[in-house]
């Protein structure tokens, strides 16, 4: 298997400020604005916010999947996953391609029981080389602190 750091620069990862041009998910800047707004609303009305991190774990991909064309394989996997995620999440949930190898999904009003159900459903439809984690925002937590927690989850496997 190729080293993921050598493969990553080849992956298409561009947006037009509104959407990711490969997957059609919202761009990180748009996502950040929505998280900022929803965090303020959450602090005012006590609603719950969570971000689900979904990322490719390069160590779990079999060599035969990458032999032919690793860039094409990974880009197709990301496109396919976006379509699958849209089947699970509500239209009000925000799906963002946050990194070359993954997504963040902002969900509201998700308690522990609901989050476990969502994670289970996501794991059932995604290939086993995807890592799925969730981070719940605590009231008053800054966006930067929350993103640091999620980054640890998102980038731990690669």
mmCIF file of C-alpha atoms in Angstrom:
data_model
loop_
_atom_site.group_PDB
_atom_site.id
_atom_site.type_symbol
_atom_site.label_atom_id
_atom_site.label_comp_id
_atom_site.label_asym_id
_atom_site.label_seq_id
_atom_site.Cartn_x
_atom_site.Cartn_y
_atom_site.Cartn_z
ATOM 1 C CA UNK A 1 0.000 0.000 0.000
ATOM 2 C CA UNK A 2 1.171 3.503 -0.767
ATOM 3 C CA UNK A 3 1.982 5.856 2.065
ATOM 4 C CA UNK A 4 -1.109 8.025 2.639
ATOM 5 C CA UNK A 5 0.997 11.180 2.861
ATOM 6 C CA UNK A 6 2.283 10.520 -0.679
ATOM 7 C CA UNK A 7 -1.225 9.865 -1.968
ATOM 8 C CA UNK A 8 -3.033 12.791 -0.381
ATOM 9 C CA UNK A 9 -1.737 15.649 -2.571
ATOM 10 C CA UNK A 10 -3.178 13.863 -5.602
ATOM 11 C CA UNK A 11 -6.734 13.757 -4.234
ATOM 12 C CA UNK A 12 -9.068 16.400 -5.593
ATOM 13 C CA UNK A 13 -9.891 18.712 -2.706
ATOM 14 C CA UNK A 14 -11.249 22.038 -3.908
ATOM 15 C CA UNK A 15 -14.346 24.079 -3.264
ATOM 16 C CA UNK A 16 -15.880 27.242 -4.654
ATOM 17 C CA UNK A 17 -16.649 28.700 -1.237
ATOM 18 C CA UNK A 18 -20.096 27.131 -1.256
ATOM 19 C CA UNK A 19 -19.600 23.438 -2.051
ATOM 20 C CA UNK A 20 -16.886 20.813 -2.328
ATOM 21 C CA UNK A 21 -16.377 20.347 -6.071
ATOM 22 C CA UNK A 22 -15.837 16.570 -5.824
ATOM 23 C CA UNK A 23 -18.663 15.501 -3.529
ATOM 24 C CA UNK A 24 -21.122 18.392 -3.577
ATOM 25 C CA UNK A 25 -21.098 18.706 0.219
ATOM 26 C CA UNK A 26 -20.909 22.161 1.756
ATOM 27 C CA UNK A 27 -17.524 23.856 1.874
ATOM 28 C CA UNK A 28 -15.654 24.180 5.195
ATOM 29 C CA UNK A 29 -16.176 27.961 5.337
ATOM 30 C CA UNK A 30 -19.949 27.553 5.018
ATOM 31 C CA UNK A 31 -19.869 24.758 7.594
ATOM 32 C CA UNK A 32 -17.932 26.947 10.052
ATOM 33 C CA UNK A 33 -20.511 29.719 9.703
ATOM 34 C CA UNK A 34 -23.360 27.292 10.361
ATOM 35 C CA UNK A 35 -21.573 25.795 13.386
ATOM 36 C CA UNK A 36 -20.929 29.296 14.765
ATOM 37 C CA UNK A 37 -24.603 30.262 14.356
ATOM 38 C CA UNK A 38 -25.915 26.979 15.769
ATOM 39 C CA UNK A 39 -23.485 27.157 18.711
ATOM 40 C CA UNK A 40 -24.841 30.580 19.644
ATOM 41 C CA UNK A 41 -28.408 29.300 19.360
ATOM 42 C CA UNK A 42 -27.505 26.236 21.406
ATOM 43 C CA UNK A 43 -26.063 28.360 24.204
ATOM 44 C CA UNK A 44 -29.213 30.496 24.274
ATOM 45 C CA UNK A 45 -31.847 27.775 24.121
ATOM 46 C CA UNK A 46 -30.002 24.764 25.555
ATOM 47 C CA UNK A 47 -30.220 22.619 22.435
ATOM 48 C CA UNK A 48 -27.677 19.891 21.804
ATOM 49 C CA UNK A 49 -25.086 19.968 19.021
ATOM 50 C CA UNK A 50 -22.902 17.124 17.833
ATOM 51 C CA UNK A 51 -20.473 16.558 15.011
ATOM 52 C CA UNK A 52 -19.982 13.135 13.510
ATOM 53 C CA UNK A 53 -16.552 12.563 12.004
ATOM 54 C CA UNK A 54 -16.311 10.118 9.108
ATOM 55 C CA UNK A 55 -12.881 9.476 7.620
ATOM 56 C CA UNK A 56 -11.008 6.935 5.554
ATOM 57 C CA UNK A 57 -8.503 4.927 7.558
ATOM 58 C CA UNK A 58 -5.777 4.217 4.998
ATOM 59 C CA UNK A 59 -4.420 1.364 7.142
ATOM 60 C CA UNK A 60 -7.688 -0.562 6.694
ATOM 61 C CA UNK A 61 -7.734 -0.439 2.891
ATOM 62 C CA UNK A 62 -6.590 -3.626 1.237
ATOM 63 C CA UNK A 63 -3.722 -3.422 -1.223
ATOM 64 C CA UNK A 64 -5.820 -4.798 -4.068
ATOM 65 C CA UNK A 65 -8.220 -1.843 -3.729
ATOM 66 C CA UNK A 66 -5.358 0.600 -4.283
ATOM 67 C CA UNK A 67 -3.264 -1.206 -6.885
ATOM 68 C CA UNK A 68 -5.112 -0.032 -9.994
ATOM 69 C CA UNK A 69 -5.573 3.674 -9.297
ATOM 70 C CA UNK A 70 -5.509 4.806 -5.705
ATOM 71 C CA UNK A 71 -6.641 8.354 -6.465
ATOM 72 C CA UNK A 72 -9.664 7.200 -8.448
ATOM 73 C CA UNK A 73 -10.546 4.562 -5.826
ATOM 74 C CA UNK A 74 -10.471 7.103 -2.970
ATOM 75 C CA UNK A 75 -12.313 9.848 -4.857
ATOM 76 C CA UNK A 76 -15.047 7.399 -5.889
ATOM 77 C CA UNK A 77 -15.314 6.181 -2.290
ATOM 78 C CA UNK A 78 -15.806 9.766 -1.067
ATOM 79 C CA UNK A 79 -18.478 10.492 -3.685
ATOM 80 C CA UNK A 80 -20.305 7.245 -2.900
ATOM 81 C CA UNK A 81 -20.197 7.896 0.842
ATOM 82 C CA UNK A 82 -21.723 11.342 0.400
ATOM 83 C CA UNK A 83 -24.724 9.796 -1.378
ATOM 84 C CA UNK A 84 -25.079 7.192 1.372
ATOM 85 C CA UNK A 85 -24.871 9.830 4.113
ATOM 86 C CA UNK A 86 -27.655 11.831 2.480
ATOM 87 C CA UNK A 87 -29.897 8.765 2.874
ATOM 88 C CA UNK A 88 -29.336 8.650 6.634
ATOM 89 C CA UNK A 89 -29.184 12.275 7.724
ATOM 90 C CA UNK A 90 -31.933 14.875 7.734
ATOM 91 C CA UNK A 91 -31.875 17.730 5.225
ATOM 92 C CA UNK A 92 -31.238 20.067 8.154
ATOM 93 C CA UNK A 93 -28.032 18.184 9.070
ATOM 94 C CA UNK A 94 -24.949 19.702 7.449
ATOM 95 C CA UNK A 95 -22.504 17.408 5.667
ATOM 96 C CA UNK A 96 -19.099 18.917 4.956
ATOM 97 C CA UNK A 97 -16.022 17.439 3.335
ATOM 98 C CA UNK A 98 -13.634 18.765 5.945
ATOM 99 C CA UNK A 99 -10.473 16.985 4.821
ATOM 100 C CA UNK A 100 -9.126 15.121 1.825
ATOM 101 C CA UNK A 101 -10.165 11.833 3.405
ATOM 102 C CA UNK A 102 -13.347 12.643 5.240
ATOM 103 C CA UNK A 103 -16.451 14.455 6.332
ATOM 104 C CA UNK A 104 -17.974 16.126 9.347
ATOM 105 C CA UNK A 105 -21.726 16.061 9.858
ATOM 106 C CA UNK A 106 -23.348 18.631 12.151
ATOM 107 C CA UNK A 107 -26.453 17.245 13.852
ATOM 108 C CA UNK A 108 -28.780 18.818 16.396
ATOM 109 C CA UNK A 109 -30.748 17.397 19.299
ATOM 110 C CA UNK A 110 -28.871 14.112 19.409
ATOM 111 C CA UNK A 111 -28.613 12.478 22.834
ATOM 112 C CA UNK A 112 -26.485 9.425 23.665
ATOM 113 C CA UNK A 113 -29.143 6.900 22.662
ATOM 114 C CA UNK A 114 -29.896 8.585 19.335
ATOM 115 C CA UNK A 115 -26.198 9.094 18.586
ATOM 116 C CA UNK A 116 -25.475 5.397 19.117
ATOM 117 C CA UNK A 117 -28.311 4.535 16.735
ATOM 118 C CA UNK A 118 -26.996 6.971 14.108
ATOM 119 C CA UNK A 119 -23.438 5.656 14.413
ATOM 120 C CA UNK A 120 -24.709 2.093 14.068
ATOM 121 C CA UNK A 121 -26.694 2.946 10.913
ATOM 122 C CA UNK A 122 -23.731 4.827 9.377
ATOM 123 C CA UNK A 123 -21.346 1.941 10.120
ATOM 124 C CA UNK A 124 -23.750 -0.507 8.464
ATOM 125 C CA UNK A 125 -23.780 1.317 5.122
ATOM 126 C CA UNK A 126 -20.142 2.418 4.858
ATOM 127 C CA UNK A 127 -17.159 0.306 3.849
ATOM 128 C CA UNK A 128 -15.203 -0.988 6.848
ATOM 129 C CA UNK A 129 -12.226 1.269 6.085
ATOM 130 C CA UNK A 130 -14.175 4.321 7.261
ATOM 131 C CA UNK A 131 -13.795 5.472 10.875
ATOM 132 C CA UNK A 132 -16.903 6.973 12.474
ATOM 133 C CA UNK A 133 -16.755 9.015 15.680
ATOM 134 C CA UNK A 134 -18.989 11.568 17.395
ATOM 135 C CA UNK A 135 -18.276 14.593 19.539
ATOM 136 C CA UNK A 136 -20.974 16.342 21.564
ATOM 137 C CA UNK A 137 -20.543 20.064 22.224
ATOM 138 C CA UNK A 138 -20.802 21.198 25.822
ATOM 139 C CA UNK A 139 -22.679 24.382 26.624
ATOM 140 C CA UNK A 140 -20.420 27.414 26.267
ATOM 141 C CA UNK A 141 -17.614 25.435 24.621
ATOM 142 C CA UNK A 142 -15.761 27.542 22.069
ATOM 143 C CA UNK A 143 -15.790 26.449 18.455
ATOM 144 C CA UNK A 144 -11.996 26.214 18.483
ATOM 145 C CA UNK A 145 -11.958 23.909 21.534
ATOM 146 C CA UNK A 146 -14.699 21.748 20.061
ATOM 147 C CA UNK A 147 -12.905 21.516 16.708
ATOM 148 C CA UNK A 148 -9.704 20.481 18.510
ATOM 149 C CA UNK A 149 -11.568 17.552 20.066
ATOM 150 C CA UNK A 150 -13.060 16.532 16.738
ATOM 151 C CA UNK A 151 -9.714 16.885 14.943
ATOM 152 C CA UNK A 152 -8.209 14.365 17.367
ATOM 153 C CA UNK A 153 -10.952 11.895 16.462
ATOM 154 C CA UNK A 154 -10.857 12.663 12.741
ATOM 155 C CA UNK A 155 -7.122 12.457 12.174
ATOM 156 C CA UNK A 156 -6.132 9.773 14.708
ATOM 157 C CA UNK A 157 -6.024 6.873 12.243
ATOM 158 C CA UNK A 158 -3.905 8.474 9.528
#
